[in-house]
Short mmCIF file of C-alpha atoms in Angstrom, two decimals:
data_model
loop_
_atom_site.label_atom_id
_atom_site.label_comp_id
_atom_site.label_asym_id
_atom_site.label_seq_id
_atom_site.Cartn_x
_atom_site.Cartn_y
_atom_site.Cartn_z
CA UNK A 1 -10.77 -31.97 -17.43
CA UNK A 2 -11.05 -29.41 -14.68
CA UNK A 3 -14.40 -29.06 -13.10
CA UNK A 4 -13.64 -24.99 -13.31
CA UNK A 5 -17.17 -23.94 -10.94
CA UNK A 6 -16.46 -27.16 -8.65
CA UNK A 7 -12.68 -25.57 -7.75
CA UNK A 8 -14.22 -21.93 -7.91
CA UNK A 9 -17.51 -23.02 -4.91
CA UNK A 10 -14.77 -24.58 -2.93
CA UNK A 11 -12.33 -21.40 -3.03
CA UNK A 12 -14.90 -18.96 -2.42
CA UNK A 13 -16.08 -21.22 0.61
CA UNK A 14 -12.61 -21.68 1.44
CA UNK A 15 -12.70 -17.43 1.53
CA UNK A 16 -15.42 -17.27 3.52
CA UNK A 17 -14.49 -19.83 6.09
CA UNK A 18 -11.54 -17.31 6.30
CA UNK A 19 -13.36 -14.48 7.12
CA UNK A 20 -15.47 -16.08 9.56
CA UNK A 21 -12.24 -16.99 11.59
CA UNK A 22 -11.33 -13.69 11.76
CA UNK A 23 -13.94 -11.99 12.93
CA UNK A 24 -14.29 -14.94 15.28
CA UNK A 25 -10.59 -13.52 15.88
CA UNK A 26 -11.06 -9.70 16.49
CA UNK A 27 -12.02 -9.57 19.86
CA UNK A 28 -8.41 -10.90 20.52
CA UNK A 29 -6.21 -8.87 18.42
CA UNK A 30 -7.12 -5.86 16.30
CA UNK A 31 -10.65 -5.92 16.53
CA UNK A 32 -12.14 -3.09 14.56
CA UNK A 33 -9.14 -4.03 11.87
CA UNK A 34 -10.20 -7.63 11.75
CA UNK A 35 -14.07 -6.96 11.71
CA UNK A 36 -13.46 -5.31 8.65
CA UNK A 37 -11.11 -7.47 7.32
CA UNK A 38 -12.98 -10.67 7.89
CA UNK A 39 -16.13 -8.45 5.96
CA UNK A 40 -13.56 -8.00 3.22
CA UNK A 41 -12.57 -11.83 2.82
CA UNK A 42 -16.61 -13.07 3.33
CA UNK A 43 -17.69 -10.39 0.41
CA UNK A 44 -14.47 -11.66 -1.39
CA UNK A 45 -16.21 -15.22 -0.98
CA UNK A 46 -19.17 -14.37 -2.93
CA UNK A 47 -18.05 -12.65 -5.51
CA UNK A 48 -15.98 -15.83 -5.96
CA UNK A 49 -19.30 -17.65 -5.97
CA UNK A 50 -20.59 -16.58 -8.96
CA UNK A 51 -19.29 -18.45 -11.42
CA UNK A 52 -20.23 -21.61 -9.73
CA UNK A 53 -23.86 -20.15 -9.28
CA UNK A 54 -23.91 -18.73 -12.85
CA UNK A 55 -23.05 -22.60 -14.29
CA UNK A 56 -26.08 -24.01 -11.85
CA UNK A 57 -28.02 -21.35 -13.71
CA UNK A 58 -28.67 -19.75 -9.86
CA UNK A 59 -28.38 -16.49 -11.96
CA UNK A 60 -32.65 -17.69 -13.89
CA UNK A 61 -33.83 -19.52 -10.39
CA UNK A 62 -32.96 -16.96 -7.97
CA UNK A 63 -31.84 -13.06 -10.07
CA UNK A 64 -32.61 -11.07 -6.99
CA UNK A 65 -30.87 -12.88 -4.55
CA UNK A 66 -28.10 -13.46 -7.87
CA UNK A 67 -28.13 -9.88 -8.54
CA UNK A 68 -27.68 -8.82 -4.55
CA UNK A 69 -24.54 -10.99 -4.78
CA UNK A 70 -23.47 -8.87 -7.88
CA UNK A 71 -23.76 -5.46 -6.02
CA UNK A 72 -21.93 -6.94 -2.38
CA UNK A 73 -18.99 -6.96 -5.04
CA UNK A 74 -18.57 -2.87 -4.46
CA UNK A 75 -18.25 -3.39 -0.61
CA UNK A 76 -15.25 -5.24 -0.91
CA UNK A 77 -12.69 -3.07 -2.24
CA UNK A 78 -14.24 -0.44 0.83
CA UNK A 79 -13.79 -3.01 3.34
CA UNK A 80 -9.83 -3.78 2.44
CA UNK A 81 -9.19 -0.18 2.61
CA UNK A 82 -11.22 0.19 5.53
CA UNK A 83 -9.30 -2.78 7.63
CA UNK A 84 -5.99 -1.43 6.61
CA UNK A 85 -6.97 2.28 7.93
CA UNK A 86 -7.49 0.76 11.41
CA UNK A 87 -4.55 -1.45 11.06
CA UNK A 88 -2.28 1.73 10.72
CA UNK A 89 -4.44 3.58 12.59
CA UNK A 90 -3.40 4.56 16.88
CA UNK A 91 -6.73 6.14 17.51
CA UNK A 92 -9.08 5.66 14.75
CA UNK A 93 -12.87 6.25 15.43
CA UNK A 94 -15.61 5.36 13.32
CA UNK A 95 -17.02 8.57 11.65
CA UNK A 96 -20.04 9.72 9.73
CA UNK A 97 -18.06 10.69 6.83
CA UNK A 98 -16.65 7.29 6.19
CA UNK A 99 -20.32 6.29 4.79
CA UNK A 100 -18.87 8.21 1.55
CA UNK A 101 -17.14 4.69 0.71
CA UNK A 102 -20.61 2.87 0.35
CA UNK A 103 -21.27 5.22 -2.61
CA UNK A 104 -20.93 3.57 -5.65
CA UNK A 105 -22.50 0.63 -3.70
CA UNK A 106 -25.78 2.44 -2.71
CA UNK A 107 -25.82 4.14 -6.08
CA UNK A 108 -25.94 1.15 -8.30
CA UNK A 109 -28.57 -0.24 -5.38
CA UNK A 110 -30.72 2.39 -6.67
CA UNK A 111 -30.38 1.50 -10.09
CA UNK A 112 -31.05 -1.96 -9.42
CA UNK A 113 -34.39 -1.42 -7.65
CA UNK A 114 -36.77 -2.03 -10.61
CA UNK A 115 -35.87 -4.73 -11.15
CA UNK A 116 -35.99 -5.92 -8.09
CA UNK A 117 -39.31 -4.73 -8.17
CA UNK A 118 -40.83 -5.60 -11.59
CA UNK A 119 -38.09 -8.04 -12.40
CA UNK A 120 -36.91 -6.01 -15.58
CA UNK A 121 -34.43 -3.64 -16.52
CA UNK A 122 -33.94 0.40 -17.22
CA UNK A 123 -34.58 0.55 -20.97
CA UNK A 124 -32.30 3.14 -22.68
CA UNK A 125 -31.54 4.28 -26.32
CA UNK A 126 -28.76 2.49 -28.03
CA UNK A 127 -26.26 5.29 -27.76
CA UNK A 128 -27.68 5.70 -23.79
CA UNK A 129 -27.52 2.25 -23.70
CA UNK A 130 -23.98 1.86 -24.68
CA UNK A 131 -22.59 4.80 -21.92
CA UNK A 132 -24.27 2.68 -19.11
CA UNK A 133 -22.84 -0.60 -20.70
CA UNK A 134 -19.56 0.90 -20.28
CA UNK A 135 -19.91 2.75 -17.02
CA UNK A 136 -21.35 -0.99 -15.62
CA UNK A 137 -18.67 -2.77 -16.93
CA UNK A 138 -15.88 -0.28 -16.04
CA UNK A 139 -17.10 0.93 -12.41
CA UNK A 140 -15.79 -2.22 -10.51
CA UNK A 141 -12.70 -2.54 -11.90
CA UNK A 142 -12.19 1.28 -11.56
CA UNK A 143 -13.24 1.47 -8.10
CA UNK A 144 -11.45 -1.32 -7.23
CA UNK A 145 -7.59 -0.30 -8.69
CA UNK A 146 -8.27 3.33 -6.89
CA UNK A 147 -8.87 1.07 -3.21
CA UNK A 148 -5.94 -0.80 -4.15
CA UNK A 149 -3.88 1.82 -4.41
CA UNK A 150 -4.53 4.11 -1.49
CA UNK A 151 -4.51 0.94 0.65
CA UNK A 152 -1.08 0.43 -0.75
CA UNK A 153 -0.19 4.61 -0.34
CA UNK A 154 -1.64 4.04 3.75
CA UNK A 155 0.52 1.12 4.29
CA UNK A 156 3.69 3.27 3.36
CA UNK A 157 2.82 5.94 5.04
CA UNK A 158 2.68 3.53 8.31
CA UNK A 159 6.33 2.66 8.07
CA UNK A 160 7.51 6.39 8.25
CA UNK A 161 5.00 7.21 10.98
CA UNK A 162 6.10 3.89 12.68
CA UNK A 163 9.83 4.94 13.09
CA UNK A 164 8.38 7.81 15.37
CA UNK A 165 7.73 6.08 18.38
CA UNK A 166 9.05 2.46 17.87
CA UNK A 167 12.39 1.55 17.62
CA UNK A 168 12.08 -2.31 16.04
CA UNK A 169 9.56 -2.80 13.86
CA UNK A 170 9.03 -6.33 13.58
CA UNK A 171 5.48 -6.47 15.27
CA UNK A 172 4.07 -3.10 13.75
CA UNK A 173 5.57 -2.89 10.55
CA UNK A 174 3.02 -5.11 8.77
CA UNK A 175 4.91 -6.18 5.91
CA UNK A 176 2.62 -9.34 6.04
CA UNK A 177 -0.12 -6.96 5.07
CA UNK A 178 1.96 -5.59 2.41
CA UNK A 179 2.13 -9.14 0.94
CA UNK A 180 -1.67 -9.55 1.73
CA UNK A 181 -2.02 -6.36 -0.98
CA UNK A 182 0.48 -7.87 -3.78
CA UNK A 183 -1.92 -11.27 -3.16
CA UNK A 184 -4.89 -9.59 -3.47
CA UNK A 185 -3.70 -7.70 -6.74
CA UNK A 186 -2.66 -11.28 -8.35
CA UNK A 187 -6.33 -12.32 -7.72
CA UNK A 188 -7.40 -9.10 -9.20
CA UNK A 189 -5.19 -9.17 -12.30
CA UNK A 190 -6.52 -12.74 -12.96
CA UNK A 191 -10.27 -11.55 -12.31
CA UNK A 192 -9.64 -8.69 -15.17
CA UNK A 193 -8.31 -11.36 -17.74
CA UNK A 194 -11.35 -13.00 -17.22
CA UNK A 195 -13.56 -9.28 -17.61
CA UNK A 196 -11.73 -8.11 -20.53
CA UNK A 197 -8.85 -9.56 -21.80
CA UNK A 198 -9.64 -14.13 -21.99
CA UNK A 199 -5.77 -14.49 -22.59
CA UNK A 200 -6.18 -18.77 -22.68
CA UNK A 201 -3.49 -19.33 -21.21
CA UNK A 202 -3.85 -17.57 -18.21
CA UNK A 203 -7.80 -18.66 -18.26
CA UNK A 204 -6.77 -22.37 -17.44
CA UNK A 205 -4.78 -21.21 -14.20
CA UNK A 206 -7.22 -18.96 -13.13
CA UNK A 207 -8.94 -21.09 -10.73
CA UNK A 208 -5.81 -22.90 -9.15
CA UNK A 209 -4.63 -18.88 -9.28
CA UNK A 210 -7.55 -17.91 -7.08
CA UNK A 211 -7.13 -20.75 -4.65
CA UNK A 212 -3.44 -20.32 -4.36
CA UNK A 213 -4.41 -16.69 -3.59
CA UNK A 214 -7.12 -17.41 -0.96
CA UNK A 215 -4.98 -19.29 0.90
CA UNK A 216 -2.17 -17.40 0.92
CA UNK A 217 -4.32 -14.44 1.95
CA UNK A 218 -5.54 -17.08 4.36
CA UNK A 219 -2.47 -17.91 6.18
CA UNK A 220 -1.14 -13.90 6.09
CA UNK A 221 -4.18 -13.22 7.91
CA UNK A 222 -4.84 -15.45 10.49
CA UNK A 223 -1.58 -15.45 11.52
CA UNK A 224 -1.06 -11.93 12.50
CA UNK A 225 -0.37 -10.66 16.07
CA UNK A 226 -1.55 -7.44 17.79
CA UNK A 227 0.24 -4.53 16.31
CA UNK A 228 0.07 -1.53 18.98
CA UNK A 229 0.54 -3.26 22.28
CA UNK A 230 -0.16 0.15 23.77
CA UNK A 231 -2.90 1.42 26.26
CA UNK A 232 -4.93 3.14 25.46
CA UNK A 233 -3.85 6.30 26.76
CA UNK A 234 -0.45 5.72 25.49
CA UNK A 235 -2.43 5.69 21.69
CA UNK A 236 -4.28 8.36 22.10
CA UNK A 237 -0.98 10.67 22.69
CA UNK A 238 1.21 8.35 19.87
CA UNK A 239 -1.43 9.46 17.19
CA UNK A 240 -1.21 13.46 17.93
CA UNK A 241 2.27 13.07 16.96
CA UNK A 242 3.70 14.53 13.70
CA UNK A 243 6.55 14.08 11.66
CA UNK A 244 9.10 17.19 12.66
CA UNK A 245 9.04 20.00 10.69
CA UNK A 246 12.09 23.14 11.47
CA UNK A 247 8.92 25.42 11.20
CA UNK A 248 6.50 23.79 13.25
CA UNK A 249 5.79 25.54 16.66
CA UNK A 250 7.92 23.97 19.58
CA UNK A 251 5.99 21.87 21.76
CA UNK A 252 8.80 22.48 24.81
CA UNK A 253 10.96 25.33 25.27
CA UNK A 254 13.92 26.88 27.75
CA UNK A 255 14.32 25.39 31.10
CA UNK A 256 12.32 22.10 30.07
CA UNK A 257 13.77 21.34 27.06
CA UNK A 258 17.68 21.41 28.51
CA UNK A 259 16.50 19.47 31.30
CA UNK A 260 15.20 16.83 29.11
CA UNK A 261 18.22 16.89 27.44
CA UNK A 262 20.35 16.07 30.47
CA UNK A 263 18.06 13.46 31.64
CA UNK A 264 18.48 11.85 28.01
CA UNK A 265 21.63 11.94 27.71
CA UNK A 266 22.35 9.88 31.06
CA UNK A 267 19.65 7.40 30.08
CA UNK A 268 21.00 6.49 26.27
CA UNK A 269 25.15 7.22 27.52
CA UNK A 270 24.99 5.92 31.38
CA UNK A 271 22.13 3.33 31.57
CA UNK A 272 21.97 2.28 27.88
CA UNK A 273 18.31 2.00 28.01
CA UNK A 274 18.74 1.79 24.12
CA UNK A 275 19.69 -2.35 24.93
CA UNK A 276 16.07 -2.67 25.62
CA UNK A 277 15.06 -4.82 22.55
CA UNK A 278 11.08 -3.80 23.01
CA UNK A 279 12.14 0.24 23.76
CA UNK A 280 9.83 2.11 22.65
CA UNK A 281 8.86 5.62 23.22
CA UNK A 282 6.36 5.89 25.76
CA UNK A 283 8.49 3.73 27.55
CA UNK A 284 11.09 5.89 26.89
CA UNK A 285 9.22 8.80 27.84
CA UNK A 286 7.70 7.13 30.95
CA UNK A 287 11.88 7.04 32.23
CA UNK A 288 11.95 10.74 31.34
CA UNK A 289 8.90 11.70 33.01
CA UNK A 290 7.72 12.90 30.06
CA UNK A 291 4.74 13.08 27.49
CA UNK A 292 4.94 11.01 24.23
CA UNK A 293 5.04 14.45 22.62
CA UNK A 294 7.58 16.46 24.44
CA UNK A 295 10.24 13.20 24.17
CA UNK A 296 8.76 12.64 20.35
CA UNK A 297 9.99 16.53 20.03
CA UNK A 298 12.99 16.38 22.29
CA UNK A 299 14.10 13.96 19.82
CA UNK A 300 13.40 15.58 16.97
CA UNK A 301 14.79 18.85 17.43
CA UNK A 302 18.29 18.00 19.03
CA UNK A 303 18.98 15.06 16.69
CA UNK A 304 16.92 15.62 13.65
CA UNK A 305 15.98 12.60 13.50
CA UNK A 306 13.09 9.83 13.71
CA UNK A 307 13.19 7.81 17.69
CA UNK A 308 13.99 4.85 15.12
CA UNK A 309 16.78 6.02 13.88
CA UNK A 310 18.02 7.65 16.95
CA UNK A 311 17.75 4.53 19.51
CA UNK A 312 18.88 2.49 16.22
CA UNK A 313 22.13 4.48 15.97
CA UNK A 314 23.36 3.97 19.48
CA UNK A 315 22.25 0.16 19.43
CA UNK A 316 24.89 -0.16 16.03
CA UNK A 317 27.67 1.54 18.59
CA UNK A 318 27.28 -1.03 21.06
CA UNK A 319 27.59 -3.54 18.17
CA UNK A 320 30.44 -2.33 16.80
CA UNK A 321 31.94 -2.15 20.53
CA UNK A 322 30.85 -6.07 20.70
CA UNK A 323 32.12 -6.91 17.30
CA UNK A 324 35.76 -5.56 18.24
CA UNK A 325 35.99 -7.09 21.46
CA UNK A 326 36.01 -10.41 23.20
CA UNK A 327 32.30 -10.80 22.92
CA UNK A 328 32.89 -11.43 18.89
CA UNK A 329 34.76 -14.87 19.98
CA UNK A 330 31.74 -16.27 22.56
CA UNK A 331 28.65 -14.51 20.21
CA UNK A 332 27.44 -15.17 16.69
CA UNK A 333 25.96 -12.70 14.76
CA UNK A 334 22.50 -13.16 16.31
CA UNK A 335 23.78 -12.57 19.13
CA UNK A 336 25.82 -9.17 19.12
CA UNK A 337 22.39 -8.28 17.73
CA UNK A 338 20.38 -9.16 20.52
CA UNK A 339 22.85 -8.31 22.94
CA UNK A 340 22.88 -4.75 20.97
CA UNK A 341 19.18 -3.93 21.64
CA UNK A 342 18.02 -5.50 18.33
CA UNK A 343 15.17 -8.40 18.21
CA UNK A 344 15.75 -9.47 14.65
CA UNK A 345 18.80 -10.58 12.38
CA UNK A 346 17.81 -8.77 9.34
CA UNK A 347 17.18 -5.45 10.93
CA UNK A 348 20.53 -5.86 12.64
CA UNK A 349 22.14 -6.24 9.04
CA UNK A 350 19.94 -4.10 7.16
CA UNK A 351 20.28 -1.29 9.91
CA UNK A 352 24.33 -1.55 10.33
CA UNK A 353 25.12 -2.02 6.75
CA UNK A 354 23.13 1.23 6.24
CA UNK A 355 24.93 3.30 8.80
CA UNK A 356 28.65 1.58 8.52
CA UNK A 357 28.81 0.83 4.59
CA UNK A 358 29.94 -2.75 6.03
CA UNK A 359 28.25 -5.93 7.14
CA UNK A 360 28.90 -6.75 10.43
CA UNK A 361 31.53 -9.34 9.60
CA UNK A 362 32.88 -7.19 6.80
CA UNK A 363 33.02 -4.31 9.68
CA UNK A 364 35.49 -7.08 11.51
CA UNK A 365 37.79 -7.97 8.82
CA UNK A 366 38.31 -4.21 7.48
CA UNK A 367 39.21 -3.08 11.47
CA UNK A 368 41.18 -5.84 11.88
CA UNK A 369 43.14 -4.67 8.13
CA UNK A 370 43.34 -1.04 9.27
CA UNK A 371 45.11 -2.37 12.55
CA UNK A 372 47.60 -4.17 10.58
CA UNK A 373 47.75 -1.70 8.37
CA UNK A 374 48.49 0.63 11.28
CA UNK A 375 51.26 -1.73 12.43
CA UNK A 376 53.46 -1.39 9.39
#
């Protein structure tokens, strides 16, 4: 027989262990991102820790302290959202107007403060009673699915923004964080079951569900690296940035924009700083002699592209060049894509197959066709 509040009190402490370790982390890497996060996982913790309270009956010794517990639960769903703003964010600052996400807590703070006065509840009519019954026993679950999702909508719109100024996305493109979110929905789809649905069979996994999840979010977590290795400078011109519209006002005109095109040009075609596997563009713009902005728009509005896919397109040249030649014979795969500017296998395949309509290695064997083809 599982001892269901034994396995819950050593998740939750499990979570909250977690959280401790990052915000012992933030100073390091992401700090503001982490603080926030590491809030997330420790409020996470307790609202894990009520059923084990509830069975010790914590809920008759101690309701205040049980019922403070209860209310930490709508600072959670804040606090993910809130962690994955600054993890997408360049130059995010803390702002008065981000108090509007302690709302619903402070609100249903206020309508707990009788009773944490007197010790006894609002007393309603039945048919008043039975709109705050539902509003009580919908709010969480409500506030929680909208977090959920424009966490999820924020993280998307980092990989488009991300393409404007990097040009691999292996360190930035937080797709560990995107896994963190389909975690954290798994625990929140088994926490509903429990609220509304008791499907039995999903009742006896539940807490080897929510300890799987914990330390899955865990490992996602405490593993993660810096993502902007910028200064802060660098940043603070990267976030003014916008994706390129036709009608957008030109941010560089005549004389400077054709010189920036020549000066381009001989970097990508003569130096081939494109081979640089950690290129990005204020380094880019730092061998221009540029701002972020005018080589972000210099980009844009001769190529009509993103800097990913622009850097990206001549790296998949040099590839092809490698694939054809000698090189092929001494290099695998991993390397023609190192040696092409690219830092990871995958984005080398994903990237060329998307441009070429071939694998690499089904690139080779349809060239080397057409030649014999040619031959005939």
């Amino acid at each position: 027989m599982i001892n269901f509040p034994a396995l819950m009190g050593f998740t939750s402490g499990t979570a909250f262990l977690s959280g401790c370790l990052l915000l012992a982390k933030a100073p390091k890497a992401n700090l503001r991102a982490n603080l926030f996060l590491g809030a997330f996982m420790i409020t996470l913790s307790l609202t894990l820790l009520e059923i084990p309270l509830f069975a010790q009956n914590f809920h008759i010794t101690y309701p205040i302290l049980f019922e403070i517990i209860g209310l930490i639960r709508f600072l959670t769903a804040p606090l993910l959202y809130y962690s994955i703003v600054h993890f997408t964010s360049l130059d995010k600052k803390i702002e008065k107007k981000d108090a509007l996400h302690l709302i619903p807590f402070i609100v249903f703070l206020i309508f707990r403060i009788p009773f944490f006065i007197t010790g006894k509840n609002f007393e309603f009519s039945y048919q008043t009673g039975t709109i705050v019954f539902f509003i009580l026993r919908n709010a969480l679950p409500v506030q929680t699915a909208v977090y959920w999702c424009l966490s999820f909508i924020r993280l998307q719109k980092h990989f488009k923004n991300a393409k404007q100024f990097s040009s691999n996305l292996n360190n930035i493109d937080l797709r560990w964080l995107t896994t963190f979110l389909w975690i954290v929905l798994l625990i929140v789809a088994v926490w509903l079951n429990l609220v509304f649905f008791n499907l039995e069979a999903l009742q006896k996994l539940t807490p080897f569900l929510y300890l799987l999840g914990i330390f899955f979010l865990s490992c996602f977590s405490l593993r993660q690296e810096e993502v902007f290795g910028y200064s802060k400078i660098e940043r603070r011109e990267l976030a003014t940035i916008n994706d390129y519209k036709k009608d957008s006002p030109k941010r560089v005109t005549g004389a400077r924009l054709a010189e920036l095109e020549i000066r381009l040009k001989s970097l990508m075609e003569i130096k081939k700083v494109y081979l640089d596997n950690d290129l990005s563009l204020p380094k880019l713009a730092g061998m221009l002699q540029a701002s972020c902005n005018e080589t972000s728009f210099l980009i844009n509005e001769l190529n009509q592209e993103n800097f990913y896919n622009f850097i990206n397109k001549y790296r998949i040249e040099e590839a092809k060049r490698l694939l054809l030649s000698d090189a092929y014979d001494q290099l695998n795969i991993v390397g023609i894509a190192f040696e092409s500017g690219f830092n990871s296998k995958t984005t080398f395949n994903t990237t060329f197959k998307k441009l070429t309509g071939y694998s690499p290695t089904g690139f080779v064997k349809a060239e080397k066709i057409n030649k014999e083809n040619s031959k005939k």
